[in-house]
């Protein structure tokens, strides 16, 4: 509707923060720049990480209508004077007048530039979570509109622009023009997007820059999508050509290396050597190509494991050993369960693995009895990867348990441990969910002489992030492993348990036994949800599980459908990716947030609300949830099987849809989330779909941890 302009505005009364999007109402005295000079207030859309009513800003962008302005960049304005700078800083949550005065006294008049300097604000002894907020606030007052405009074509989020600015300062644009592929290195952006822009706008970029970007991007994609810790050099050579196809608007042709395969192979060799020389990758004698940080991470894990497994740590006298043997022999434990307890007492590191119904929980409770009887002065720490798994440990043991992240003081994206594990005996459940980075943090945080006991099911899906830790430790044959494979009599009666073992054993779908607690239905998820409700199954007991977020049977489609059926109440807020919520809705936290004290995977219900907060009832705690953080919530009537790992639900509906991610391990994990009832729901070929899923093996992860120590 108009040309791009610069306009001064004041934020008025409407502010809405979404995921990567901010909308607010503003007014301006620059009426000559308005499409309609009689309408002086309008809505602004763009992204500003922190904003308050009364803020004054200079915006760049254009009007798309008389009352809507699309912002491409901004800078906040503040009048000179220490008191004005102090007033601005106290808008930041957690920053009071004393802290703000301390910052300003050490930085004025360049307050906001100094805050953005690496190490300055940290050097004042300010907590890391407040440091992040201060930097977000300060960036708005630094004139980097030109940088924002330049990077807008790359569709880069504001927090990534901050990272680039902090890295290169006023050289940001120069560095990006010199080599646009540094965006792949610094921000891990998608290669195709960066490559297309680079090829379109920059004619003289050295070929090696492009090849380096493509190789690093390919390795990172394999790490992120498949959890590999390395890729084989042969696969890089085999798959790189598809990364190098770029559409050329000038000649309508695709630029490739077709007919020049030998030349490309030679260039790949040169670039790999260059990347290895600059220590961005490590190439082993077996032609395994690691990103350097993953190579170093694995080596650190190996060093820690060698220390933890170098010697037996038993501390029983012969008399105590005999007494323990007598105690265990008189118990109802199986031989393998007794072995698990002896290993936990004898070795610094031991593993217990088994499927549903094999007595992992019973073994854990008996281990706690033994420790209480024979090691009364020793401390026990119970941990799990998720809040729901930790709560399950509390339920079965009647002892305190918490998440690994909380015990170690870790944020969502941590670099190092903040706390140590003080327990003498540390038991971690659902250990198959632990990735390489988290495992290193656990090992480094153990105190001298402590015992680490890992419980888990090796048949479940792997951790979300890189590594194959639990299975690698089992396969190493250097750690005492107890395999619980006996299904106890009371569990044999459960078709959920018996069928889960059939699934992992690759039996046909028609061999799965069915009754009213295990059903296979040619139906729809919503129809089956309604059927269970009509059978008086409490809505709070029913959990829908899917293999994906996207698609007709993904969470993004199913959640609004289920919500519309069970809770068509007035909308009180928008969360996550634009989902509307009402009082009573079931929601899930998607990141760890220590300020609010909720963690990734926690599920709760909205019980009240006001202008500033939603009041959400999570298990064992009621949370006053700030509206500015609602983008960290999502509806949770349907969740992915990955998100459900570590949880149990009374009744589970599983959307059966054969696709590129749905495999046997994922189905097994979904089925074993149910306590009382499972309904597998699909189309009229559901048995054929199930057979394909059961036949499909989960991708093996590239990892050398098992043979490295």
XYZ file of C-alpha atoms in Angstrom:
709
model
C 0.000 0.000 0.000
C 2.919 2.363 0.666
C 6.656 2.765 0.350
C 9.004 1.831 3.189
C 9.351 4.683 5.693
C 10.880 5.553 9.068
C 8.435 6.755 11.729
C 8.596 7.632 15.442
C 5.936 5.983 17.617
C 4.902 5.448 21.229
C 3.580 2.062 22.356
C 0.048 2.429 23.759
C -2.055 -0.268 25.361
C -2.081 -3.532 23.377
C 0.905 -5.882 23.376
C 0.799 -9.483 22.169
C 3.926 -11.655 22.176
C 3.910 -14.781 20.007
C 6.535 -17.173 18.686
C 8.831 -14.889 16.676
C 6.068 -12.286 16.311
C 5.111 -9.173 18.303
C 1.960 -7.156 17.730
C 1.292 -3.905 19.543
C -0.756 -0.751 19.250
C 1.103 2.530 18.753
C 0.462 6.176 18.058
C 2.528 8.745 16.187
C 2.632 12.526 15.915
C 4.137 12.268 12.426
C 0.728 12.514 10.784
C 2.238 13.448 7.399
C 3.624 9.921 7.145
C 0.267 8.280 7.902
C -1.915 6.902 5.079
C -4.837 8.672 6.735
C -3.741 11.701 8.830
C -6.971 11.488 10.834
C -6.065 8.009 12.154
C -3.093 8.499 14.458
C -3.016 5.084 16.196
C -2.423 1.754 14.456
C -1.276 -1.837 14.923
C 2.382 -2.756 14.405
C 3.569 -6.270 13.532
C 7.163 -7.528 13.637
C 9.380 -8.914 16.361
C 10.679 -7.170 19.485
C 11.812 -9.481 22.299
C 10.982 -7.023 25.095
C 8.468 -4.194 24.918
C 6.380 -2.192 27.386
C 3.560 0.320 27.229
C 5.044 3.799 26.979
C 8.205 2.753 25.104
C 9.189 5.168 22.342
C 10.603 3.686 19.155
C 11.758 4.565 15.685
C 10.327 1.991 13.281
C 11.238 1.158 9.721
C 8.680 -0.593 7.532
C 5.510 0.207 5.624
C 1.780 0.558 6.100
C -0.211 -2.347 4.661
C -3.482 -0.552 5.453
C -4.623 2.612 7.231
C -4.341 0.875 10.603
C -1.609 -1.769 10.096
C 2.157 -1.263 9.905
C 4.600 -4.072 9.022
C 7.891 -3.425 10.820
C 11.209 -4.543 9.331
C 13.468 -2.974 11.970
C 13.302 -0.802 15.065
C 15.346 1.080 17.614
C 14.118 2.101 21.048
C 14.771 5.672 22.110
C 15.804 6.890 25.549
C 16.674 10.381 26.695
C 20.196 11.014 27.999
C 20.861 11.062 31.728
C 21.722 8.308 34.182
C 18.275 8.307 35.760
C 16.613 7.691 32.403
C 18.921 4.748 31.724
C 18.236 3.341 35.214
C 14.495 3.688 34.587
C 14.809 1.706 31.350
C 16.801 -1.121 32.967
C 14.293 -1.541 35.827
C 11.704 -2.543 33.220
C 13.644 -5.809 32.934
C 12.198 -8.541 35.138
C 14.507 -9.248 38.062
C 16.322 -5.896 37.853
C 15.657 -3.459 40.680
C 16.917 0.109 41.209
C 20.058 -1.042 43.052
C 21.163 -3.416 40.295
C 20.244 -0.936 37.559
C 22.228 1.836 39.286
C 25.256 -0.448 39.584
C 25.140 -1.208 35.845
C 24.696 2.423 34.819
C 27.459 3.660 37.120
C 29.861 1.236 35.400
C 28.756 1.936 31.837
C 27.165 5.369 31.312
C 26.873 7.010 28.787
C 27.291 3.869 26.606
C 25.051 1.807 28.863
C 23.444 -0.422 26.254
C 26.552 -0.953 24.137
C 28.472 -2.002 27.284
C 25.753 -4.468 28.299
C 26.163 -6.163 24.924
C 29.928 -6.472 25.323
C 30.955 -10.063 26.034
C 31.695 -10.525 29.725
C 30.850 -7.006 30.948
C 27.491 -7.661 32.558
C 28.593 -11.115 33.745
C 31.567 -9.488 35.453
C 29.196 -7.547 37.710
C 28.062 -10.800 39.342
C 24.577 -10.808 37.823
C 22.743 -14.145 37.434
C 22.801 -15.674 33.958
C 19.019 -15.647 33.482
C 18.922 -11.882 34.216
C 21.956 -11.325 31.951
C 19.994 -12.774 29.016
C 17.011 -10.501 29.685
C 19.242 -7.426 30.005
C 20.955 -8.167 26.689
C 17.605 -8.579 24.944
C 16.491 -5.231 26.377
C 19.775 -3.479 25.549
C 19.848 -4.626 21.952
C 16.694 -2.631 21.281
C 18.536 0.596 22.158
C 21.526 -0.005 19.859
C 21.244 1.351 16.342
C 21.639 -1.762 14.279
C 18.606 -1.205 12.038
C 20.844 -1.499 8.971
C 21.931 -4.957 10.123
C 18.309 -5.980 10.666
C 17.336 -4.796 7.207
C 20.273 -6.590 5.607
C 19.535 -9.889 7.362
C 15.780 -9.660 6.791
C 16.191 -11.419 3.432
C 17.635 -14.426 5.252
C 14.512 -14.591 7.463
C 16.682 -14.612 10.584
C 15.020 -14.390 13.992
C 15.820 -11.494 16.295
C 17.768 -13.550 18.864
C 19.976 -14.872 16.046
C 20.591 -11.314 14.843
C 21.733 -10.525 18.380
C 24.169 -13.462 18.289
C 25.622 -12.242 15.000
C 25.844 -8.664 16.243
C 27.544 -9.793 19.433
C 30.026 -11.823 17.384
C 30.931 -9.265 14.701
C 29.607 -5.911 16.043
C 29.718 -3.214 13.315
C 31.514 -5.665 10.971
C 28.396 -7.898 10.741
C 27.265 -6.807 7.277
C 30.827 -6.765 5.944
C 31.434 -10.335 7.199
C 28.180 -11.621 5.721
C 28.842 -10.043 2.343
C 32.385 -11.384 2.316
C 31.131 -14.915 2.976
C 27.355 -15.432 3.409
C 28.035 -19.057 4.340
C 29.296 -17.977 7.779
C 25.575 -17.841 8.631
C 25.625 -21.641 8.403
C 28.557 -21.768 10.785
C 27.348 -19.179 13.277
C 23.584 -19.806 13.258
C 23.138 -23.282 11.747
C 20.693 -21.928 9.168
C 19.327 -24.043 6.322
C 21.930 -24.366 3.557
C 19.444 -24.199 0.682
C 18.053 -20.854 1.851
C 21.448 -19.239 2.437
C 22.879 -20.707 -0.758
C 20.040 -19.418 -2.940
C 20.429 -15.874 -1.590
C 24.214 -16.016 -1.881
C 24.121 -17.235 -5.481
C 21.546 -14.607 -6.388
C 23.244 -11.582 -4.789
C 26.963 -12.272 -4.733
C 28.755 -13.126 -7.944
C 32.312 -13.598 -6.693
C 32.147 -15.926 -3.697
C 35.006 -18.463 -3.653
C 33.829 -21.970 -4.447
C 35.497 -23.341 -1.313
C 33.247 -21.166 0.902
C 30.194 -22.776 -0.655
C 31.534 -26.313 -0.349
C 32.506 -25.744 3.285
C 28.984 -24.519 4.017
C 27.416 -27.490 2.268
C 29.577 -30.063 4.085
C 29.022 -28.561 7.536
C 25.294 -28.208 6.856
C 25.037 -31.845 5.739
C 26.825 -33.135 8.843
C 24.675 -30.995 11.123
C 21.501 -32.229 9.438
C 22.557 -35.843 10.020
C 23.262 -35.032 13.678
C 19.967 -33.218 14.171
C 17.669 -35.500 12.144
C 19.165 -38.898 12.939
C 21.117 -38.409 16.163
C 24.425 -39.484 14.597
C 27.614 -38.433 16.344
C 29.517 -38.680 13.034
C 28.969 -39.330 9.330
C 31.093 -41.419 7.027
C 33.194 -39.521 4.514
C 31.821 -41.762 1.763
C 28.277 -40.560 2.554
C 29.380 -36.935 2.341
C 30.802 -37.570 -1.130
C 27.714 -39.526 -2.150
C 25.093 -37.021 -0.941
C 26.737 -33.629 -1.303
C 25.750 -33.011 -4.914
C 22.062 -32.517 -3.985
C 23.144 -29.766 -1.566
C 24.821 -27.948 -4.405
C 21.831 -27.564 -6.711
C 20.735 -23.947 -6.945
C 18.041 -22.451 -9.143
C 19.337 -19.678 -11.389
C 16.723 -17.076 -12.262
C 18.836 -15.735 -15.125
C 18.965 -18.882 -17.240
C 16.252 -21.105 -15.726
C 18.792 -23.895 -15.257
C 19.994 -25.841 -12.279
C 23.675 -25.418 -11.489
C 25.237 -28.784 -10.633
C 28.521 -30.635 -10.890
C 27.115 -33.119 -13.430
C 29.888 -34.257 -15.730
C 32.483 -32.926 -13.313
C 32.266 -35.635 -10.637
C 36.031 -36.168 -10.525
C 36.581 -32.431 -10.054
C 33.941 -32.278 -7.279
C 35.533 -35.266 -5.541
C 38.908 -33.530 -5.616
C 37.417 -30.304 -4.236
C 35.649 -32.189 -1.441
C 38.994 -33.690 -0.434
C 40.572 -30.227 -0.333
C 37.711 -28.698 1.660
C 37.586 -31.564 4.158
C 41.304 -31.125 4.779
C 40.796 -27.380 5.231
C 37.926 -27.886 7.688
C 40.027 -30.383 9.627
C 42.985 -27.989 9.707
C 40.789 -25.214 11.110
C 39.420 -27.738 13.651
C 35.818 -27.449 12.586
C 35.736 -31.197 11.943
C 37.755 -34.261 12.919
C 38.406 -37.096 10.461
C 39.426 -40.435 11.960
C 41.508 -43.204 10.392
C 38.234 -44.999 9.607
C 37.020 -41.954 7.647
C 34.469 -41.042 10.301
C 33.813 -37.302 10.099
C 32.845 -35.595 13.358
C 31.911 -32.047 14.130
C 34.720 -31.085 16.490
C 32.480 -30.409 19.466
C 30.920 -33.901 19.228
C 34.326 -35.547 18.884
C 35.560 -33.719 21.981
C 32.326 -34.481 23.805
C 32.662 -38.215 23.183
C 36.330 -38.230 24.217
C 35.443 -36.529 27.492
C 32.703 -39.114 28.115
C 35.190 -41.901 27.426
C 37.704 -40.457 29.907
C 35.029 -40.158 32.576
C 33.791 -43.703 31.926
C 37.280 -45.147 32.243
C 37.578 -43.564 35.670
C 34.123 -44.710 36.756
C 34.626 -48.293 35.548
C 38.286 -48.736 36.460
C 37.688 -50.447 39.770
C 35.087 -52.070 41.967
C 33.780 -49.809 44.672
C 32.327 -52.384 47.057
C 32.591 -51.530 50.720
C 30.900 -54.478 52.451
C 32.610 -56.682 54.994
C 32.339 -60.465 54.610
C 29.759 -60.541 57.395
C 27.665 -57.874 55.662
C 27.946 -59.763 52.378
C 26.602 -62.913 53.993
C 23.843 -60.974 55.714
C 22.901 -59.317 52.407
C 22.853 -62.681 50.620
C 20.538 -64.055 53.290
C 18.269 -60.998 53.012
C 18.055 -61.217 49.228
C 17.521 -64.987 49.197
C 14.526 -64.579 51.488
C 13.045 -61.860 49.229
C 10.540 -62.390 46.368
C 13.114 -61.092 43.863
C 14.114 -63.093 40.794
C 17.752 -64.085 40.354
C 18.293 -61.267 37.854
C 16.751 -58.706 40.179
C 19.058 -59.846 42.982
C 22.000 -59.506 40.605
C 20.917 -55.943 39.764
C 20.951 -54.975 43.445
C 24.337 -56.583 44.074
C 25.792 -54.762 41.044
C 24.387 -51.441 42.254
C 26.128 -51.900 45.611
C 29.389 -53.234 44.212
C 30.144 -51.105 41.131
C 30.445 -47.380 40.540
C 28.319 -47.699 37.405
C 25.702 -50.361 36.653
C 22.737 -50.770 34.327
C 19.319 -52.412 34.659
C 17.333 -52.836 31.438
C 14.011 -54.508 30.772
C 10.631 -54.090 29.128
C 7.233 -53.557 30.750
C 6.207 -56.116 33.356
C 9.745 -57.344 34.003
C 10.037 -55.749 37.434
C 12.279 -52.685 37.029
C 10.122 -50.715 39.451
C 10.021 -53.568 41.965
C 13.820 -53.852 41.714
C 14.162 -50.132 42.388
C 11.951 -50.220 45.488
C 13.870 -53.205 46.845
C 17.195 -51.494 46.157
C 16.017 -48.572 48.286
C 15.107 -51.006 51.091
C 18.564 -52.586 50.921
C 20.316 -49.209 50.992
C 18.186 -48.104 53.930
C 19.069 -51.285 55.831
C 22.764 -51.641 54.984
C 23.816 -48.083 54.089
C 21.689 -45.906 56.400
C 24.179 -43.028 56.428
C 24.445 -42.848 52.631
C 22.324 -40.412 50.629
C 20.159 -41.512 47.712
C 19.238 -39.273 44.776
C 16.442 -40.248 42.364
C 16.472 -38.554 38.956
C 14.704 -38.768 35.600
C 14.995 -36.922 32.271
C 11.452 -35.456 32.432
C 9.172 -34.043 35.094
C 6.514 -36.702 34.509
C 9.078 -39.518 34.779
C 10.368 -37.989 38.013
C 6.821 -37.793 39.355
C 6.331 -41.457 38.462
C 9.397 -42.311 40.564
C 7.858 -40.388 43.472
C 4.624 -42.344 43.080
C 6.233 -45.800 43.121
C 8.933 -45.145 45.729
C 7.309 -42.524 47.976
C 10.683 -40.737 47.882
C 11.680 -37.360 46.483
C 12.720 -37.340 42.814
C 13.469 -34.547 40.363
C 14.572 -33.962 36.798
C 18.229 -34.287 35.858
C 18.191 -30.729 34.519
C 16.848 -29.308 37.759
C 19.310 -31.247 39.921
C 22.205 -29.978 37.801
C 20.840 -26.441 37.361
C 20.772 -26.765 33.586
C 18.952 -24.463 31.208
C 17.347 -25.669 27.982
C 20.570 -25.073 26.031
C 23.339 -25.649 28.534
C 27.094 -25.628 28.056
C 28.189 -26.878 31.465
C 26.828 -28.086 34.797
C 25.876 -25.503 37.395
C 25.460 -27.928 40.304
C 27.010 -31.197 41.521
C 25.149 -34.400 42.311
C 25.602 -34.910 46.047
C 24.053 -38.379 46.331
C 26.124 -41.414 47.307
C 23.768 -43.586 45.256
C 22.221 -41.924 42.216
C 19.451 -43.759 40.381
C 18.291 -42.455 36.989
C 15.130 -43.879 35.416
C 14.236 -43.726 31.687
C 17.954 -43.597 30.886
C 17.447 -44.330 27.196
C 16.410 -40.658 26.893
C 19.871 -39.391 27.935
C 21.959 -37.938 25.093
C 25.748 -37.652 24.914
C 25.951 -34.055 26.133
C 23.706 -34.643 29.149
C 25.517 -37.853 30.033
C 28.855 -36.039 30.171
C 27.322 -33.481 32.505
C 26.054 -36.280 34.769
C 29.449 -37.997 34.886
C 31.324 -34.764 35.589
C 28.951 -33.860 38.412
C 29.352 -37.113 40.368
C 31.270 -36.854 43.605
C 34.146 -39.199 44.394
C 33.022 -42.706 45.341
C 29.395 -42.329 44.309
C 27.419 -45.103 42.586
C 25.412 -44.406 39.417
C 22.590 -46.833 38.566
C 20.914 -46.425 35.171
C 17.435 -47.911 34.666
C 15.770 -48.076 31.284
C 14.348 -50.031 28.385
C 16.852 -50.563 25.567
C 14.000 -51.240 23.129
C 12.535 -47.765 23.429
C 13.343 -44.916 21.068
C 16.668 -43.126 21.418
C 17.324 -39.711 22.910
C 16.171 -36.721 20.875
C 19.681 -35.252 20.576
C 22.903 -36.843 19.357
C 24.184 -40.058 20.849
C 23.116 -43.614 21.562
C 24.329 -43.628 25.154
C 22.182 -46.246 26.894
C 22.525 -48.855 24.146
C 26.225 -48.078 23.658
C 26.917 -48.628 27.354
C 25.103 -51.956 27.214
C 26.912 -53.033 24.038
C 30.327 -52.059 25.412
C 30.356 -55.151 27.682
C 32.520 -53.147 30.102
C 29.729 -52.172 32.477
C 27.713 -54.614 34.622
C 24.326 -54.970 32.897
C 21.323 -56.796 34.309
C 18.723 -57.763 31.728
C 15.289 -58.305 33.211
C 13.532 -60.585 30.731
C 11.087 -62.531 32.911
C 7.495 -61.262 32.680
C 5.905 -61.735 36.091
C 2.656 -63.600 36.535
C 0.534 -60.544 37.319
C 1.892 -58.798 34.214
C 1.204 -61.797 31.960
C -2.510 -61.058 32.266
C -2.069 -57.613 30.705
C -2.453 -57.575 26.924
C -0.687 -54.211 26.870
C 2.459 -55.863 28.210
C 2.222 -59.109 26.239
C 1.438 -57.292 22.988
C 4.277 -54.811 23.491
C 6.677 -57.755 23.671
C 5.120 -59.190 20.505
C 5.624 -55.862 18.741
C 9.296 -55.648 19.651
C 9.666 -59.314 18.595
C 8.315 -58.379 15.112
C 5.157 -60.473 15.276
C 2.361 -59.715 12.798
C -0.379 -57.259 13.739
C -3.024 -59.955 13.444
C -1.161 -61.950 16.116
C -1.774 -59.175 18.648
C -4.507 -60.236 21.056
C -7.406 -57.857 21.610
C -9.977 -57.265 24.318
C -11.679 -54.195 25.773
C -8.309 -53.005 27.137
C -6.318 -53.476 23.913
C -8.177 -52.609 20.718
C -7.315 -52.131 17.051
C -9.895 -49.901 15.391
C -10.725 -48.919 11.817
C -11.917 -45.487 12.879
C -10.830 -41.916 13.550
C -9.135 -40.477 16.622
C -12.036 -38.126 17.368
C -14.603 -40.933 17.025
C -12.658 -43.153 19.430
C -12.114 -40.265 21.846
C -15.872 -39.697 21.936
C -16.499 -43.447 22.355
C -14.265 -43.623 25.434
C -15.952 -40.558 26.914
C -19.365 -42.188 26.299
C -18.040 -45.244 28.205
C -17.425 -42.881 31.150
C -13.647 -42.879 30.822
C -12.574 -39.555 32.402
C -11.326 -37.076 29.802
C -8.282 -36.427 31.998
C -7.357 -40.130 31.649
C -7.302 -40.113 27.832
C -4.094 -39.223 26.008
C -3.740 -39.214 22.218
C -0.277 -40.104 20.895
C 0.972 -39.520 17.360
C 4.210 -40.023 15.472
C 4.475 -36.427 14.216
C 3.367 -32.852 14.765
C 2.515 -32.251 11.097
C -0.019 -33.971 8.849
C -3.670 -35.012 9.104
C -2.885 -37.209 12.101
C -0.331 -34.869 13.652
C -0.713 -32.962 16.903
C -1.212 -29.624 15.127
C -4.341 -31.014 13.424
C -5.719 -33.206 16.216
C -5.422 -30.801 19.157
C -7.848 -28.164 17.801
C -10.326 -30.911 16.809
C -10.305 -32.516 20.253
C -10.448 -29.145 22.016
C -13.454 -28.087 19.933
C -15.265 -31.260 21.003
C -14.518 -31.346 24.740
C -13.946 -27.701 25.653
C -15.705 -25.181 23.349
C -15.416 -22.423 25.936
C -14.615 -18.719 25.297
C -11.013 -18.091 24.236
C -8.836 -16.513 26.936
C -5.396 -16.537 25.295
C -3.282 -17.629 22.347
C -0.360 -19.984 22.993
C 2.401 -21.749 21.080
C 1.948 -21.625 17.334
C -1.257 -19.594 17.419
C -3.404 -22.099 19.332
C -6.467 -20.713 21.137
C -7.022 -21.887 24.722
C -9.881 -21.716 27.203
C -10.369 -22.369 30.885
C -9.877 -26.074 31.576
C -7.671 -26.783 28.572
C -4.797 -29.275 28.867
C -1.456 -27.702 27.983
C 2.171 -28.833 27.883
C 5.392 -26.926 28.553
C 7.873 -27.174 25.663
C 11.087 -25.825 27.276
C 12.711 -25.895 30.705
C 11.910 -22.673 32.568
C 13.455 -22.302 36.014
C 11.892 -18.879 36.569
C 8.392 -20.310 36.365
C 9.477 -23.736 37.727
C 8.042 -25.814 34.879
C 9.940 -28.143 32.590
C 9.851 -29.560 29.095
C 7.052 -32.140 28.903
C 5.144 -31.025 32.027
C 1.377 -31.227 31.426
C -1.170 -29.140 33.302
C -4.665 -27.627 33.133
C -5.671 -23.960 32.982
C -7.767 -23.200 36.079
C -7.930 -19.383 36.067
C -6.617 -16.264 34.344
C -6.256 -12.487 34.538
C -4.687 -9.767 32.388
C -1.112 -10.769 33.249
C -1.205 -14.498 34.003
C -2.747 -17.852 33.295
C -3.095 -19.987 36.423
C -2.119 -23.545 35.522
C -2.379 -26.604 37.718
C 0.573 -28.905 37.079
C 1.112 -32.161 39.040
C 1.884 -31.210 42.644
C 2.190 -27.486 41.939
C 0.074 -24.520 40.880
C 1.868 -22.075 38.585
C 1.168 -18.386 37.945
C 2.170 -18.416 34.278
C 3.148 -15.038 32.709
C 1.339 -14.219 29.491
C 4.586 -13.088 27.845
C 5.788 -16.709 28.001
C 2.700 -18.347 26.510
C 4.613 -19.230 23.336
C 6.319 -21.948 25.439
C 2.999 -23.770 25.882
C 1.075 -25.989 23.481
C -2.221 -27.854 23.639
C -1.689 -31.374 24.957
C -4.755 -33.461 24.165
C -2.530 -34.994 21.493
C 1.251 -35.176 21.886
C 3.995 -36.963 19.991
C 5.263 -40.322 21.217
C 8.687 -38.722 21.629
C 7.187 -36.173 24.040
C 5.355 -38.930 25.921
C 8.519 -40.898 26.706
C 8.986 -41.188 30.447
C 5.251 -40.735 31.094
C 2.323 -43.063 31.797
C -1.350 -42.458 31.038
C -4.417 -44.513 32.055
C -5.849 -44.665 28.502
C -3.885 -44.129 25.288
C -5.158 -43.620 21.740
C -2.420 -44.057 19.128
C -2.867 -42.610 15.638
C -1.571 -45.308 13.274
C -0.212 -43.760 10.096
C 2.730 -45.354 8.294
C 5.205 -42.591 7.474
C 8.936 -41.984 7.335
C 9.327 -41.667 11.137
C 6.899 -44.309 12.425
C 8.808 -47.517 13.200
C 8.660 -50.511 15.524
C 10.490 -48.839 18.404
C 8.201 -45.808 18.224
C 5.064 -47.995 18.278
C 6.458 -50.040 21.174
C 7.230 -46.869 23.119
C 3.715 -45.539 22.498
C 1.988 -48.759 23.586
C 4.068 -49.005 26.771
C 2.923 -45.500 27.844
C -0.510 -46.971 28.714
C -1.407 -48.238 32.172
C -4.934 -49.596 31.579
C -6.015 -49.254 27.970
C -4.620 -48.933 24.429
C -6.587 -48.222 21.256
C -4.673 -48.334 17.959
C -6.646 -46.205 15.496
C -6.250 -46.112 11.726
C -7.948 -46.463 8.340
C -9.510 -49.573 6.792
C -6.028 -51.001 6.129
C -4.857 -50.578 9.695
C -3.460 -54.117 9.992
C -1.378 -53.607 6.846
C -0.200 -50.237 8.201
C 0.747 -51.827 11.524
C 2.650 -54.629 9.783
C 4.709 -52.081 7.843
C 5.437 -50.144 11.036
C 6.401 -53.287 12.968
C 8.705 -54.405 10.148
C 10.407 -51.022 9.969
C 13.585 -50.842 12.032
C 14.535 -47.603 13.725
C 17.590 -46.040 12.107
C 20.869 -47.170 13.665
C 22.804 -44.225 14.978
C 26.428 -43.710 14.035
C 28.341 -43.899 17.292
C 31.675 -45.347 18.379
C 31.180 -44.886 22.120
C 30.681 -48.620 22.747
C 34.132 -49.523 21.424
C 35.978 -46.434 22.638
C 36.518 -47.258 26.304
